[in-house]
Amino acid sequence: MNPRHSTDADAALFGNRFATQEVPTREFPETGMTATDAMRLVAEDLALEGDPARNLATFVTTWMEPEAQRIIAANLHRNFIDHAEYPRTAEIEQRCIRMLANLFHAPGETTGARTQGSSEAIMLGALSLKWNWRKRREASGESTTNPNLVFGGDVHVVWEKFCRYFDVEPRIVPLQPGKYTIGPDDVRPHVDENTIGVAAVLGTTFTGHRDDVVGINSLLLQIKDERGLDVPLHVDGASGGFVWPFLYPDSPWDFRLEQVRSINVSGHKFGLVYPGIGWLIFRTKADLAPDLVFEENYLGKTDATFTLNFSTGSAMVLAQYYNFVRYGRAGYTYVMRNMQANAHQLADKLEAMGRFELIGRDEEQLPLVAFQLAGDELGYDEFDIAWQLSAERGWMVPAYTLPPNAQNETIMRALVKETLSREHVDTLARDIEEACQILARKGGAHESERKKIVTGPGH
Ligand SMILES: Cc1ncc(COP(=O)(O)O)c(C=O)c1O
């Protein structure tokens, strides 16, 4: 036998030198490596990652059609911000904005922006609320030093982030045990002449329900009437903006309601596009504070921009347009109804186990199942189930506590997306039942296992 040792020449001939070598992790590499080596190194690292198809924690798209993927791959080299050089991409962005304004019942011509996701859209939308409020106050010679923004504890963390970054007082309506959304009675005591706006959520991160947008709109109309304060309502439709128009088309939450002045939606959630795309849509052009729009002379052409970032990819904008024309209302409705049907199937199965309580399954809700254990003295809890499911079966189903004052409630939440087929739902339900039986036998997860559990709702 020839006791040859593996050499770089062998690695070049047969494949992978990182089969036996440590990968670079700290020092900037002195020399490079072949493209094949680099590709295998990255791929082998990622093989240790969770499987996106079993990630039921995320709202974000984990599957797109092969044709959409071809468009994405073919356009990765196109910088979206170069409007002068890529005018068709800029035009396609405007088409998407017009289609979304139409979907959300804008009363006429309006404006909006493509963003990196709902977080950037919310920052920009809330900045516009602040600028418009300041202008109103200055026009009537009143103080502009103490702006506040009213929202519920059911919002995504980005709303508090906005308040901290841009110096606005957050007026947060706390949740209560058993009450995980807000309505007009919660909002009323917080609104005053320094309120730049109220934010309502359509499809909360925590349980997938909506705030009482209709009731809050009526309250703001009443305040306008009685106190002369015109307080705008922004709807955070990060997830719900692509769900309600198709599952609940007759339920008003959008520009059909007079005080709704701006809406954000994540293209990369139920817009069914891979990560990196969000939208901000105004009711009318006048709702976008003009001072926030920069007229730039860039490479010899004047361009108007309203963004926090500058350079970014075009691919997801093009993929969003692909989805709009590919699916239309009929296609989005079909996809949303399938997800909802499978969410109902999972909910039925969990209910039939007799171990769980479902949270608000009869209300308008995103296609997900939010649930918690029915009893207290079981020897295991929701965090243990999350651990057992991921350790044994690779399912990522998060367990988390709710925001104050519902912090003593622990819930689990399973997103039902396009790739979670009926067969997957049946398997998941069996795996949950089995996880509970195992945990009951062993008296919960071990302390060392509990330490590894990721808590938080995902997004
Ligand atoms: C209600 C809500 N708002 C905002 C966000 C932030 O969205 P993005 O991840 O698109 O920035 C999320 C994300 O989960 C969300 O659920």
PDB file of N, CA and C and ligand atoms in Angstrom, residues 59-60 116-120 122 154-156 158-159 201-205 236-239 264 266 268-269 277-278 458-459, ligand 1:
ATOM      1  N   PHE A  59     -41.618  34.904   9.567  1.00  0.00           N
ATOM      2  CA  PHE A  59     -42.655  35.351   8.641  1.00  0.00           C
ATOM      3  C   PHE A  59     -42.076  35.490   7.232  1.00  0.00           C
ATOM      4  N   VAL A  60     -40.754  35.437   7.147  1.00  0.00           N
ATOM      5  CA  VAL A  60     -40.076  35.816   5.912  1.00  0.00           C
ATOM      6  C   VAL A  60     -40.057  34.644   4.918  1.00  0.00           C
ATOM      7  N   GLN A 116     -35.821  48.520   2.485  1.00  0.00           N
ATOM      8  CA  GLN A 116     -35.126  47.250   2.738  1.00  0.00           C
ATOM      9  C   GLN A 116     -36.047  46.246   3.428  1.00  0.00           C
ATOM     10  N   GLY A 117     -37.085  46.746   4.051  1.00  0.00           N
ATOM     11  CA  GLY A 117     -38.042  45.897   4.768  1.00  0.00           C
ATOM     12  C   GLY A 117     -39.002  46.816   5.486  1.00  0.00           C
ATOM     13  N   SER A 118     -39.836  46.248   6.345  1.00  0.00           N
ATOM     14  CA  SER A 118     -40.788  47.115   7.056  1.00  0.00           C
ATOM     15  C   SER A 118     -40.087  48.035   8.046  1.00  0.00           C
ATOM     16  N   SER A 119     -38.937  47.617   8.573  1.00  0.00           N
ATOM     17  CA  SER A 119     -38.277  48.486   9.555  1.00  0.00           C
ATOM     18  C   SER A 119     -37.906  49.822   8.932  1.00  0.00           C
ATOM     19  N   GLU A 120     -37.287  49.800   7.753  1.00  0.00           N
ATOM     20  CA  GLU A 120     -36.939  51.069   7.100  1.00  0.00           C
ATOM     21  C   GLU A 120     -38.211  51.827   6.714  1.00  0.00           C
ATOM     22  N   ILE A 122     -41.046  51.811   8.237  1.00  0.00           N
ATOM     23  CA  ILE A 122     -41.635  52.404   9.446  1.00  0.00           C
ATOM     24  C   ILE A 122     -40.839  53.634   9.873  1.00  0.00           C
ATOM     25  N   ASP A 154     -48.119  45.536  21.585  1.00  0.00           N
ATOM     26  CA  ASP A 154     -48.108  44.426  20.612  1.00  0.00           C
ATOM     27  C   ASP A 154     -47.310  44.763  19.360  1.00  0.00           C
ATOM     28  N   VAL A 155     -46.657  45.936  19.315  1.00  0.00           N
ATOM     29  CA  VAL A 155     -45.900  46.293  18.107  1.00  0.00           C
ATOM     30  C   VAL A 155     -44.549  45.583  18.073  1.00  0.00           C
ATOM     31  N   HIS A 156     -43.957  45.584  16.902  1.00  0.00           N
ATOM     32  CA  HIS A 156     -42.588  45.097  16.708  1.00  0.00           C
ATOM     33  C   HIS A 156     -41.622  46.107  17.336  1.00  0.00           C
ATOM     34  N   VAL A 158     -39.255  47.692  16.297  1.00  0.00           N
ATOM     35  CA  VAL A 158     -38.833  48.817  15.462  1.00  0.00           C
ATOM     36  C   VAL A 158     -39.523  50.120  15.857  1.00  0.00           C
ATOM     37  N   TRP A 159     -40.728  50.039  16.426  1.00  0.00           N
ATOM     38  CA  TRP A 159     -41.419  51.287  16.789  1.00  0.00           C
ATOM     39  C   TRP A 159     -40.726  51.969  17.962  1.00  0.00           C
ATOM     40  N   VAL A 201     -51.363  47.876  14.405  1.00  0.00           N
ATOM     41  CA  VAL A 201     -50.740  46.727  13.735  1.00  0.00           C
ATOM     42  C   VAL A 201     -51.805  45.849  13.082  1.00  0.00           C
ATOM     43  N   LEU A 202     -51.502  45.443  11.865  1.00  0.00           N
ATOM     44  CA  LEU A 202     -52.357  44.495  11.141  1.00  0.00           C
ATOM     45  C   LEU A 202     -51.577  43.186  11.064  1.00  0.00           C
ATOM     46  N   GLY A 203     -51.891  42.285  11.992  1.00  0.00           N
ATOM     47  CA  GLY A 203     -51.171  41.007  12.020  1.00  0.00           C
ATOM     48  C   GLY A 203     -49.958  41.112  12.930  1.00  0.00           C
ATOM     49  N   THR A 204     -50.176  41.011  14.251  1.00  0.00           N
ATOM     50  CA  THR A 204     -49.055  41.241  15.172  1.00  0.00           C
ATOM     51  C   THR A 204     -48.040  40.100  15.101  1.00  0.00           C
ATOM     52  N   THR A 205     -46.807  40.450  15.457  1.00  0.00           N
ATOM     53  CA  THR A 205     -45.726  39.482  15.495  1.00  0.00           C
ATOM     54  C   THR A 205     -46.030  38.386  16.520  1.00  0.00           C
ATOM     55  N   ASP A 236     -49.208  49.452  10.501  1.00  0.00           N
ATOM     56  CA  ASP A 236     -48.062  48.560  10.305  1.00  0.00           C
ATOM     57  C   ASP A 236     -48.613  47.232   9.777  1.00  0.00           C
ATOM     58  N   GLY A 237     -48.612  47.131   8.457  1.00  0.00           N
ATOM     59  CA  GLY A 237     -49.101  45.909   7.812  1.00  0.00           C
ATOM     60  C   GLY A 237     -47.944  45.046   7.349  1.00  0.00           C
ATOM     61  N   ALA A 238     -46.858  45.023   8.144  1.00  0.00           N
ATOM     62  CA  ALA A 238     -45.656  44.270   7.751  1.00  0.00           C
ATOM     63  C   ALA A 238     -46.044  42.888   7.226  1.00  0.00           C
ATOM     64  N   SER A 239     -46.847  42.172   8.005  1.00  0.00           N
ATOM     65  CA  SER A 239     -47.318  40.856   7.554  1.00  0.00           C
ATOM     66  C   SER A 239     -48.721  40.952   6.968  1.00  0.00           C
ATOM     67  N   ASN A 264     -47.150  50.510   5.914  1.00  0.00           N
ATOM     68  CA  ASN A 264     -45.947  49.772   5.498  1.00  0.00           C
ATOM     69  C   ASN A 264     -46.291  48.303   5.344  1.00  0.00           C
ATOM     70  N   SER A 266     -44.202  44.368   4.299  1.00  0.00           N
ATOM     71  CA  SER A 266     -42.950  43.689   3.929  1.00  0.00           C
ATOM     72  C   SER A 266     -43.193  42.843   2.686  1.00  0.00           C
ATOM     73  N   HIS A 268     -41.070  40.927   1.624  1.00  0.00           N
ATOM     74  CA  HIS A 268     -40.401  39.646   1.907  1.00  0.00           C
ATOM     75  C   HIS A 268     -41.128  38.790   2.946  1.00  0.00           C
ATOM     76  N   LYS A 269     -42.323  39.233   3.352  1.00  0.00           N
ATOM     77  CA  LYS A 269     -43.122  38.319   4.202  1.00  0.00           C
ATOM     78  C   LYS A 269     -44.215  37.743   3.299  1.00  0.00           C
ATOM     79  N   ILE A 277     -36.893  43.342   0.910  1.00  0.00           N
ATOM     80  CA  ILE A 277     -37.818  44.247   0.241  1.00  0.00           C
ATOM     81  C   ILE A 277     -39.017  44.597   1.143  1.00  0.00           C
ATOM     82  N   GLY A 278     -39.265  45.908   1.256  1.00  0.00           N
ATOM     83  CA  GLY A 278     -40.438  46.410   1.978  1.00  0.00           C
ATOM     84  C   GLY A 278     -40.996  47.599   1.219  1.00  0.00           C
ATOM     85  N   GLY A 458     -39.222  35.544  16.926  1.00  0.00           N
ATOM     86  CA  GLY A 458     -38.782  35.471  15.516  1.00  0.00           C
ATOM     87  C   GLY A 458     -39.498  36.561  14.734  1.00  0.00           C
ATOM     88  N   HIS A 459     -39.234  36.670  13.439  1.00  0.00           N
ATOM     89  CA  HIS A 459     -39.914  37.721  12.666  1.00  0.00           C
ATOM     90  C   HIS A 459     -39.787  37.452  11.189  1.00  0.00           C
TER      91      HIS A 459
HETATM   92  C1  LIG B   1     -45.645  43.825  12.787  1.00  0.00           C
HETATM   93  C2  LIG B   1     -44.231  43.948  12.314  1.00  0.00           C
HETATM   94  N1  LIG B   1     -43.716  45.172  12.052  1.00  0.00           N
HETATM   95  C3  LIG B   1     -42.448  45.332  11.602  1.00  0.00           C
HETATM   96  C4  LIG B   1     -41.610  44.259  11.415  1.00  0.00           C
HETATM   97  C5  LIG B   1     -40.213  44.478  10.884  1.00  0.00           C
HETATM   98  O1  LIG B   1     -40.230  44.066   9.564  1.00  0.00           O
HETATM   99  P1  LIG B   1     -38.906  43.796   8.657  1.00  0.00           P
HETATM  100  O2  LIG B   1     -38.338  42.514   9.164  1.00  0.00           O
HETATM  101  O3  LIG B   1     -39.502  43.668   7.284  1.00  0.00           O
HETATM  102  O4  LIG B   1     -37.993  44.956   8.796  1.00  0.00           O
HETATM  103  C6  LIG B   1     -42.090  42.964  11.677  1.00  0.00           C
HETATM  104  C7  LIG B   1     -41.213  41.777  11.516  1.00  0.00           C
HETATM  105  O5  LIG B   1     -41.564  40.689  11.922  1.00  0.00           O
HETATM  106  C8  LIG B   1     -43.423  42.801  12.123  1.00  0.00           C
HETATM  107  O6  LIG B   1     -43.936  41.580  12.385  1.00  0.00           O
END
